Short mmCIF file of C-alpha atoms in Angstrom, two decimals:
data_model
loop_
_atom_site.label_atom_id
_atom_site.label_comp_id
_atom_site.label_asym_id
_atom_site.label_seq_id
_atom_site.Cartn_x
_atom_site.Cartn_y
_atom_site.Cartn_z
CA UNK A 1 89.61 56.59 131.74
CA UNK A 2 88.12 59.42 129.70
CA UNK A 3 89.81 62.65 128.75
CA UNK A 4 87.95 65.94 128.42
CA UNK A 5 89.79 69.08 127.43
CA UNK A 6 92.91 69.43 129.51
CA UNK A 7 91.80 67.55 132.59
CA UNK A 8 91.88 63.77 132.95
CA UNK A 9 88.77 62.37 134.63
CA UNK A 10 89.68 59.17 136.48
CA UNK A 11 87.09 57.46 138.66
CA UNK A 12 85.19 60.76 138.99
CA UNK A 13 88.24 62.52 140.40
CA UNK A 14 89.82 65.46 138.59
CA UNK A 15 93.55 65.20 137.95
CA UNK A 16 95.19 68.32 136.58
CA UNK A 17 97.55 67.70 133.68
CA UNK A 18 98.58 69.97 130.84
CA UNK A 19 98.14 68.82 127.27
CA UNK A 20 101.85 68.34 126.66
CA UNK A 21 102.16 65.93 129.59
CA UNK A 22 99.09 64.08 128.34
CA UNK A 23 100.64 63.86 124.87
CA UNK A 24 103.87 62.37 126.24
CA UNK A 25 101.90 59.66 128.04
CA UNK A 26 99.87 58.87 124.92
CA UNK A 27 102.82 58.71 122.55
CA UNK A 28 104.72 56.46 124.95
CA UNK A 29 101.65 54.20 125.00
CA UNK A 30 101.74 54.16 121.18
CA UNK A 31 105.41 53.17 121.06
CA UNK A 32 104.80 50.37 123.56
CA UNK A 33 101.68 49.00 121.86
CA UNK A 34 102.43 49.24 118.12
CA UNK A 35 105.30 47.71 116.19
CA UNK A 36 104.84 49.94 113.10
CA UNK A 37 104.32 53.69 113.40
CA UNK A 38 103.95 56.30 110.69
CA UNK A 39 102.84 59.94 110.75
CA UNK A 40 100.39 61.51 108.32
CA UNK A 41 101.92 64.90 107.47
CA UNK A 42 99.72 67.32 105.50
CA UNK A 43 101.89 70.43 105.72
CA UNK A 44 99.49 72.08 108.16
CA UNK A 45 100.22 73.36 111.66
CA UNK A 46 98.79 70.37 113.53
CA UNK A 47 100.47 67.58 111.60
CA UNK A 48 103.68 69.61 111.47
CA UNK A 49 103.74 69.98 115.24
CA UNK A 50 102.87 66.30 115.69
CA UNK A 51 105.76 65.29 113.43
CA UNK A 52 108.26 67.39 115.38
CA UNK A 53 107.01 66.25 118.79
CA UNK A 54 107.07 62.57 117.85
CA UNK A 55 110.55 62.72 116.33
CA UNK A 56 111.89 64.50 119.42
CA UNK A 57 110.25 61.88 121.65
CA UNK A 58 111.59 59.02 119.53
CA UNK A 59 115.11 60.46 119.61
CA UNK A 60 115.05 60.67 123.40
CA UNK A 61 113.24 57.47 124.39
CA UNK A 62 113.17 55.04 121.42
CA UNK A 63 116.17 55.96 119.23
CA UNK A 64 116.21 52.58 117.47
CA UNK A 65 112.58 52.66 116.35
CA UNK A 66 111.72 53.28 112.68
CA UNK A 67 109.11 55.95 111.89
CA UNK A 68 107.39 56.46 108.54
CA UNK A 69 106.15 59.83 107.26
CA UNK A 70 103.28 59.87 104.75
CA UNK A 71 102.44 63.02 102.77
CA UNK A 72 99.48 63.00 100.36
CA UNK A 73 100.16 65.72 97.78
CA UNK A 74 97.08 67.38 96.24
CA UNK A 75 99.05 69.24 93.53
CA UNK A 76 97.06 72.50 93.90
CA UNK A 77 98.42 74.39 96.89
CA UNK A 78 100.27 77.54 97.87
CA UNK A 79 103.94 77.78 96.92
CA UNK A 80 104.92 78.36 100.56
CA UNK A 81 103.20 75.08 101.49
CA UNK A 82 105.18 73.18 98.87
CA UNK A 83 108.37 74.82 100.13
CA UNK A 84 107.58 73.89 103.72
CA UNK A 85 106.85 70.27 102.83
CA UNK A 86 110.07 69.95 100.83
CA UNK A 87 112.07 71.71 103.55
CA UNK A 88 110.69 69.31 106.14
CA UNK A 89 111.35 66.16 104.11
CA UNK A 90 114.89 67.23 103.33
CA UNK A 91 115.52 67.84 107.01
CA UNK A 92 114.19 64.47 108.23
CA UNK A 93 114.78 62.15 105.25
CA UNK A 94 117.77 60.41 106.86
CA UNK A 95 115.98 59.72 110.16
CA UNK A 96 112.59 58.48 108.87
CA UNK A 97 111.07 56.46 106.06
CA UNK A 98 109.74 59.24 103.78
CA UNK A 99 106.71 58.71 101.51
CA UNK A 100 105.70 61.77 99.48
CA UNK A 101 102.74 60.46 97.46
CA UNK A 102 101.83 62.15 94.15
CA UNK A 103 99.39 59.68 92.62
CA UNK A 104 96.17 60.42 90.65
CA UNK A 105 93.24 60.35 93.07
CA UNK A 106 89.61 61.46 93.08
CA UNK A 107 89.25 64.61 95.19
CA UNK A 108 85.88 66.19 95.84
CA UNK A 109 85.22 69.63 94.33
CA UNK A 110 82.40 72.01 95.28
CA UNK A 111 83.06 74.44 92.42
CA UNK A 112 81.21 72.88 89.55
CA UNK A 113 77.76 71.56 88.77
CA UNK A 114 79.34 69.24 86.22
CA UNK A 115 82.15 67.63 88.19
CA UNK A 116 82.01 65.95 91.59
CA UNK A 117 85.73 65.25 91.57
CA UNK A 118 88.95 66.52 90.14
CA UNK A 119 92.14 64.43 89.94
CA UNK A 120 95.43 65.74 91.32
CA UNK A 121 98.43 64.53 89.32
CA UNK A 122 96.16 63.34 86.50
CA UNK A 123 98.63 61.78 84.06
CA UNK A 124 96.38 62.73 81.12
CA UNK A 125 96.63 66.44 81.99
CA UNK A 126 100.32 67.00 82.65
CA UNK A 127 100.25 70.15 80.53
CA UNK A 128 97.91 71.90 82.98
CA UNK A 129 99.35 70.68 86.27
CA UNK A 130 99.43 73.49 88.82
CA UNK A 131 103.07 72.77 89.54
CA UNK A 132 105.72 70.30 88.32
CA UNK A 133 106.02 66.85 89.84
CA UNK A 134 108.42 67.09 92.84
CA UNK A 135 111.81 65.66 91.89
CA UNK A 136 113.00 63.78 94.95
CA UNK A 137 114.04 60.17 95.49
CA UNK A 138 111.28 59.67 98.08
CA UNK A 139 108.46 60.99 95.85
CA UNK A 140 106.00 58.25 94.80
CA UNK A 141 104.22 58.60 91.45
CA UNK A 142 102.86 56.32 88.73
CA UNK A 143 106.36 55.64 87.43
CA UNK A 144 107.71 54.17 90.68
CA UNK A 145 104.65 53.33 92.82
CA UNK A 146 105.31 50.51 95.34
CA UNK A 147 101.89 50.81 97.04
CA UNK A 148 100.16 47.61 95.91
CA UNK A 149 96.84 48.60 97.53
CA UNK A 150 96.56 51.67 95.28
CA UNK A 151 94.32 51.58 92.23
CA UNK A 152 94.12 54.23 89.55
CA UNK A 153 92.14 57.36 90.49
CA UNK A 154 90.93 55.91 93.77
CA UNK A 155 89.26 58.31 96.23
CA UNK A 156 91.69 60.36 98.26
CA UNK A 157 90.28 59.02 101.54
CA UNK A 158 90.70 55.44 100.32
CA UNK A 159 94.27 56.12 99.23
CA UNK A 160 95.15 57.40 102.71
CA UNK A 161 93.55 54.35 104.35
CA UNK A 162 94.99 51.81 101.91
CA UNK A 163 98.47 53.22 102.44
CA UNK A 164 98.16 52.06 106.05
CA UNK A 165 97.17 48.59 104.93
CA UNK A 166 100.15 48.45 102.54
CA UNK A 167 102.51 49.83 105.18
CA UNK A 168 101.53 47.04 107.57
CA UNK A 169 102.05 44.35 104.93
CA UNK A 170 105.38 45.78 103.79
CA UNK A 171 106.61 45.93 107.39
CA UNK A 172 106.12 42.35 108.41
CA UNK A 173 102.35 42.38 108.89
CA UNK A 174 102.73 43.65 112.44
CA UNK A 175 100.34 45.93 114.32
CA UNK A 176 100.42 49.35 112.69
CA UNK A 177 99.26 52.82 113.70
CA UNK A 178 98.95 56.04 111.71
CA UNK A 179 99.41 59.20 113.80
CA UNK A 180 97.10 62.07 112.83
CA UNK A 181 97.14 65.74 113.84
CA UNK A 182 93.36 65.86 114.31
CA UNK A 183 91.97 68.01 117.12
CA UNK A 184 88.47 67.96 118.63
CA UNK A 185 88.01 71.73 118.75
CA UNK A 186 88.29 72.09 114.97
CA UNK A 187 84.62 71.19 114.47
CA UNK A 188 81.59 69.73 116.22
CA UNK A 189 81.80 66.72 113.94
CA UNK A 190 85.31 65.88 115.12
CA UNK A 191 84.37 66.61 118.73
CA UNK A 192 81.46 64.20 118.46
CA UNK A 193 83.65 61.64 116.70
CA UNK A 194 86.05 61.46 119.63
CA UNK A 195 83.24 61.27 122.19
CA UNK A 196 81.38 58.53 120.34
CA UNK A 197 84.17 56.22 119.24
CA UNK A 198 82.81 52.73 118.55
CA UNK A 199 85.96 50.94 117.50
CA UNK A 200 88.71 52.22 119.75
CA UNK A 201 91.75 50.54 121.20
CA UNK A 202 92.07 49.53 124.85
CA UNK A 203 89.30 51.98 125.76
CA UNK A 204 91.11 55.01 124.33
CA UNK A 205 88.81 57.39 122.44
CA UNK A 206 91.72 58.87 120.43
CA UNK A 207 92.63 55.55 118.76
CA UNK A 208 90.43 54.02 116.06
CA UNK A 209 90.60 50.69 114.27
CA UNK A 210 90.80 51.04 110.47
CA UNK A 211 91.51 47.52 109.27
CA UNK A 212 92.72 44.32 110.86
CA UNK A 213 95.94 45.30 112.57
CA UNK A 214 95.80 48.91 111.33
CA UNK A 215 94.81 51.82 113.59
CA UNK A 216 94.69 55.62 113.54
CA UNK A 217 95.63 57.66 116.61
CA UNK A 218 95.18 61.37 117.36
CA UNK A 219 97.39 62.11 120.40
CA UNK A 220 96.79 65.88 120.05
CA UNK A 221 93.01 65.52 120.02
CA UNK A 222 92.35 67.72 123.09
CA UNK A 223 94.79 70.49 122.16
CA UNK A 224 93.54 73.96 121.25
CA UNK A 225 94.93 76.12 118.45
CA UNK A 226 96.57 78.22 121.13
CA UNK A 227 98.32 75.15 122.52
CA UNK A 228 99.66 74.32 119.06
CA UNK A 229 101.16 77.75 118.49
CA UNK A 230 102.45 77.91 122.06
CA UNK A 231 104.29 74.62 121.55
CA UNK A 232 105.78 75.77 118.24
CA UNK A 233 107.09 78.87 120.01
CA UNK A 234 108.43 77.04 123.08
CA UNK A 235 110.30 74.42 121.05
CA UNK A 236 111.24 76.74 118.20
CA UNK A 237 109.81 74.41 115.55
CA UNK A 238 109.66 75.25 111.87
CA UNK A 239 106.13 75.69 110.50
CA UNK A 240 104.28 76.58 107.30
CA UNK A 241 104.66 80.35 106.76
CA UNK A 242 101.31 80.33 104.99
CA UNK A 243 99.82 80.93 108.44
CA UNK A 244 101.76 84.18 108.69
CA UNK A 245 100.29 85.27 105.35
CA UNK A 246 96.82 84.24 106.49
CA UNK A 247 97.28 86.31 109.65
CA UNK A 248 98.37 89.36 107.67
CA UNK A 249 95.35 88.88 105.39
CA UNK A 250 93.07 89.15 108.45
CA UNK A 251 91.77 85.58 108.55
CA UNK A 252 90.38 84.07 111.73
CA UNK A 253 92.15 81.03 113.15
CA UNK A 254 89.19 78.85 112.13
CA UNK A 255 89.60 80.00 108.51
CA UNK A 256 93.29 79.10 108.28
CA UNK A 257 93.25 75.76 106.46
CA UNK A 258 95.88 73.87 104.51
CA UNK A 259 93.70 71.76 102.22
CA UNK A 260 92.59 71.31 98.63
CA UNK A 261 91.34 74.77 97.53
CA UNK A 262 88.30 73.32 95.77
CA UNK A 263 86.48 71.52 98.59
CA UNK A 264 83.44 72.71 100.57
CA UNK A 265 85.54 74.25 103.34
CA UNK A 266 88.10 76.07 101.20
CA UNK A 267 86.20 77.42 98.20
CA UNK A 268 85.17 80.64 99.97
CA UNK A 269 88.86 81.54 100.41
CA UNK A 270 89.81 80.99 96.75
CA UNK A 271 90.13 84.73 96.25
CA UNK A 272 93.15 84.71 98.59
CA UNK A 273 95.15 82.83 95.96
CA UNK A 274 94.97 85.86 93.68
CA UNK A 275 96.54 87.98 96.42
CA UNK A 276 98.95 85.60 98.13
CA UNK A 277 100.12 83.47 95.19
CA UNK A 278 99.09 84.98 91.81
CA UNK A 279 101.18 82.55 89.74
CA UNK A 280 99.50 79.52 91.32
CA UNK A 281 96.11 81.24 90.97
CA UNK A 282 96.56 81.62 87.22
CA UNK A 283 97.13 77.87 86.98
CA UNK A 284 94.21 77.01 89.28
CA UNK A 285 91.82 78.78 86.90
CA UNK A 286 92.84 76.45 84.08
CA UNK A 287 93.02 73.32 86.22
CA UNK A 288 89.50 72.85 87.64
CA UNK A 289 86.17 73.95 86.21
CA UNK A 290 84.50 76.72 88.17
CA UNK A 291 87.54 78.04 90.06
CA UNK A 292 87.30 81.60 88.74
CA UNK A 293 83.49 81.59 88.94
CA UNK A 294 83.57 80.51 92.58
CA UNK A 295 86.17 83.16 93.35
CA UNK A 296 84.02 85.93 91.84
CA UNK A 297 80.59 84.75 92.97
CA UNK A 298 81.31 82.46 95.91
CA UNK A 299 79.26 84.55 98.36
CA UNK A 300 76.43 85.54 96.03
CA UNK A 301 73.13 84.13 94.78
CA UNK A 302 74.99 82.50 91.89
CA UNK A 303 76.57 79.97 94.26
CA UNK A 304 73.45 79.41 96.33
CA UNK A 305 74.13 81.95 99.06
CA UNK A 306 71.81 84.66 100.35
CA UNK A 307 68.23 84.88 99.06
CA UNK A 308 67.57 83.00 95.84
CA UNK A 309 64.70 84.17 93.65
CA UNK A 310 62.49 81.47 92.17
CA UNK A 311 62.23 81.80 88.36
CA UNK A 312 58.81 82.88 87.09
CA UNK A 313 56.46 79.99 86.34
CA UNK A 314 58.33 77.51 88.53
CA UNK A 315 57.66 75.93 91.87
CA UNK A 316 60.68 74.83 93.91
CA UNK A 317 59.88 71.25 92.92
CA UNK A 318 59.75 71.97 89.18
CA UNK A 319 62.86 74.15 89.41
CA UNK A 320 64.70 71.36 91.25
CA UNK A 321 63.66 68.81 88.61
CA UNK A 322 64.73 71.23 85.88
CA UNK A 323 68.17 71.68 87.45
CA UNK A 324 68.57 67.91 87.81
CA UNK A 325 67.95 67.49 84.08
CA UNK A 326 70.79 69.90 83.30
CA UNK A 327 73.35 67.87 85.24
CA UNK A 328 75.57 65.03 84.02
CA UNK A 329 74.09 61.60 84.74
CA UNK A 330 76.55 60.66 87.47
CA UNK A 331 76.06 63.89 89.37
CA UNK A 332 72.28 63.84 88.87
CA UNK A 333 72.08 60.29 90.24
CA UNK A 334 74.06 61.37 93.31
CA UNK A 335 71.51 64.07 94.15
CA UNK A 336 68.52 61.85 93.32
CA UNK A 337 69.79 59.19 95.71
CA UNK A 338 70.16 61.72 98.53
CA UNK A 339 66.76 63.29 97.86
CA UNK A 340 65.00 59.90 97.76
CA UNK A 341 66.60 58.94 101.06
CA UNK A 342 65.38 62.15 102.67
CA UNK A 343 61.86 61.87 101.26
CA UNK A 344 61.55 58.23 102.35
CA UNK A 345 62.80 59.12 105.82
CA UNK A 346 60.17 61.83 106.29
CA UNK A 347 57.40 59.58 104.93
CA UNK A 348 58.21 56.41 106.88
CA UNK A 349 60.37 57.23 109.93
CA UNK A 350 60.09 60.93 110.61
CA UNK A 351 62.29 63.52 112.25
CA UNK A 352 62.18 64.59 115.88
CA UNK A 353 60.41 67.92 116.49
CA UNK A 354 59.34 69.76 119.62
CA UNK A 355 55.68 70.42 120.41
CA UNK A 356 55.83 74.07 119.40
CA UNK A 357 57.03 73.17 115.91
CA UNK A 358 54.43 70.41 115.57
CA UNK A 359 51.61 72.78 116.54
CA UNK A 360 52.87 75.39 114.07
CA UNK A 361 52.91 72.82 111.27
CA UNK A 362 49.35 71.80 112.14
CA UNK A 363 48.17 75.44 112.24
CA UNK A 364 49.50 75.98 108.73
CA UNK A 365 47.71 72.93 107.39
CA UNK A 366 50.63 70.55 106.84
CA UNK A 367 49.52 66.91 106.61
CA UNK A 368 51.60 65.32 109.34
CA UNK A 369 51.32 62.46 111.80
CA UNK A 370 53.06 61.67 115.07
CA UNK A 371 55.14 58.52 114.84
CA UNK A 372 56.49 57.72 118.28
CA UNK A 373 59.59 59.09 119.99
CA UNK A 374 62.81 59.92 118.16
CA UNK A 375 65.89 58.03 119.30
CA UNK A 376 68.11 60.56 117.57
CA UNK A 377 67.33 63.42 119.94
CA UNK A 378 68.64 63.89 123.46
CA UNK A 379 65.28 65.11 124.81
CA UNK A 380 63.31 62.28 123.11
CA UNK A 381 61.29 64.54 120.83
CA UNK A 382 58.27 63.33 118.91
CA UNK A 383 58.87 61.85 115.46
CA UNK A 384 56.78 63.46 112.75
CA UNK A 385 56.07 62.01 109.31
CA UNK A 386 54.52 63.77 106.32
CA UNK A 387 51.41 62.08 104.95
CA UNK A 388 51.15 64.05 101.74
CA UNK A 389 53.73 65.42 99.35
CA UNK A 390 56.93 66.96 100.64
CA UNK A 391 56.31 70.75 101.00
CA UNK A 392 57.50 73.02 98.21
CA UNK A 393 58.93 75.39 100.80
CA UNK A 394 58.51 75.93 104.53
CA UNK A 395 59.14 79.67 104.67
CA UNK A 396 56.00 80.09 106.82
CA UNK A 397 57.45 77.89 109.59
CA UNK A 398 59.50 79.96 112.02
CA UNK A 399 60.15 77.56 114.92
CA UNK A 400 62.37 75.10 113.08
CA UNK A 401 64.33 74.62 109.86
CA UNK A 402 64.72 70.87 110.29
CA UNK A 403 61.84 69.88 108.03
CA UNK A 404 62.00 68.77 104.40
CA UNK A 405 61.17 70.88 101.36
CA UNK A 406 61.93 71.02 97.66
CA UNK A 407 63.50 74.42 98.28
CA UNK A 408 66.17 72.81 100.48
CA UNK A 409 66.87 70.26 97.77
CA UNK A 410 67.15 73.04 95.20
CA UNK A 411 69.63 74.92 97.41
CA UNK A 412 71.87 71.85 97.55
CA UNK A 413 72.15 71.84 93.76
CA UNK A 414 72.75 75.58 93.51
CA UNK A 415 75.42 75.44 96.23
CA UNK A 416 77.15 72.45 94.59
CA UNK A 417 76.54 70.72 97.92
CA UNK A 418 77.13 67.20 96.62
CA UNK A 419 77.00 65.73 100.13
CA UNK A 420 73.73 67.58 100.86
CA UNK A 421 74.87 68.98 104.19
CA UNK A 422 72.27 71.72 103.76
CA UNK A 423 69.58 69.03 104.02
CA UNK A 424 71.00 67.63 107.22
CA UNK A 425 73.11 64.76 105.92
CA UNK A 426 75.94 64.36 108.36
CA UNK A 427 75.63 65.63 111.91
CA UNK A 428 72.05 66.69 112.69
CA UNK A 429 70.99 69.77 114.59
CA UNK A 430 69.94 67.66 117.55
CA UNK A 431 73.29 65.92 117.63
CA UNK A 432 74.98 69.32 117.71
CA UNK A 433 72.72 70.31 120.61
CA UNK A 434 73.74 67.15 122.40
CA UNK A 435 77.41 68.05 121.98
CA UNK A 436 76.68 71.57 123.28
CA UNK A 437 75.07 70.07 126.38
CA UNK A 438 78.08 67.83 126.95
CA UNK A 439 80.39 70.81 126.58
CA UNK A 440 78.39 72.78 129.16
CA UNK A 441 78.51 69.87 131.58
CA UNK A 442 82.28 69.82 131.42
CA UNK A 443 82.84 73.56 131.17
CA UNK A 444 83.95 73.73 134.79
CA UNK A 445 86.30 70.81 134.14
CA UNK A 446 87.95 72.56 131.19
CA UNK A 447 88.46 75.70 133.25
CA UNK A 448 90.59 73.66 135.66
CA UNK A 449 93.03 72.72 132.90
CA UNK A 450 96.29 74.23 131.85
CA UNK A 451 97.83 74.83 128.44
CA UNK A 452 101.27 73.76 127.39
#
């Protein structure tokens, strides 16, 4: 059985079912299949709704089951978010196992050319913490940490995963599932992730295996933002009032994120802190390098946006090498590794291009060679490798942007794009096209669905 949008496709027959009914079936499946269940609660709208729906379901159908609630606190956040998290924990603390985690962890920052990570709740920088350590009996910090799988300053993603491993061990080693408020329509990457699950559970694309006996499940994966807000209204659930402030500030729904303010997705909205929460903003400036700079220049040439002018006397290659020399060793090595991978790929394997792009490259004198058919493209495009040096720039090529150049590498450095998304690391353009095709195929199916 596969689920697309709001319609369940079963043996090529369409069965109408709204997303709430589908959720109830999924969460009942979770309670029947897993001995240990805990919810990852971020303070955002999706995880907040998931928490309320699961607790209501548990109260009605499985009143004797124990539920854990895990909150990973990133220290730097809006005051209203902190108030919502505390309000929620105080309300549910007697009916769940609460875990409010405030441990030092490496969190990616896209604000600085000198730091790849900053460390929430860094015990060596208590004097510049954005806000005081929460003072509740269920708050976990270095002074009372029971999580044996935690190690000092581990990556935030690893901390979240290792909590699940510890939770399983501390609860009898039985089969454990973490419930997430992830939804497919938040991004193409998530949409693709649900469609292409490799390690699911009993054929369900919304359940993923993390470790032996530890799984993650996203029972709201086919909900839309409208469904989420509709459910909050219907059931009169409490939610983070930050979304009200975002709405009044004129943000689009896709821009309304509750996340670390310093990552790739949030840095463009840093300026909102000055308006919405000036006291927190003043502390953010002193907490992480580049916060004020990114706020002032986040959409300008200074941060790698718009048209960048090449300094006189430089090629894009020499400018890139110059910038690399100015970076700390650890950060420089990160970029060098990515760049080498890309260069080797285009010299030995090659990327898939259509015939029009190949002919344009040949007309402009690029030294290229056909290298078979690409398995990464839906339409089986021709792989092309570069025989000579990687081009300095490809501004003269109009049919495609998916070819390598030193200019693209330079942009990654100037944009503090440590992951090198600008160079295509992550989901490729062709993969996005494939998802678009899948969406079109099932457009008529989605139109048959119903909301909550």
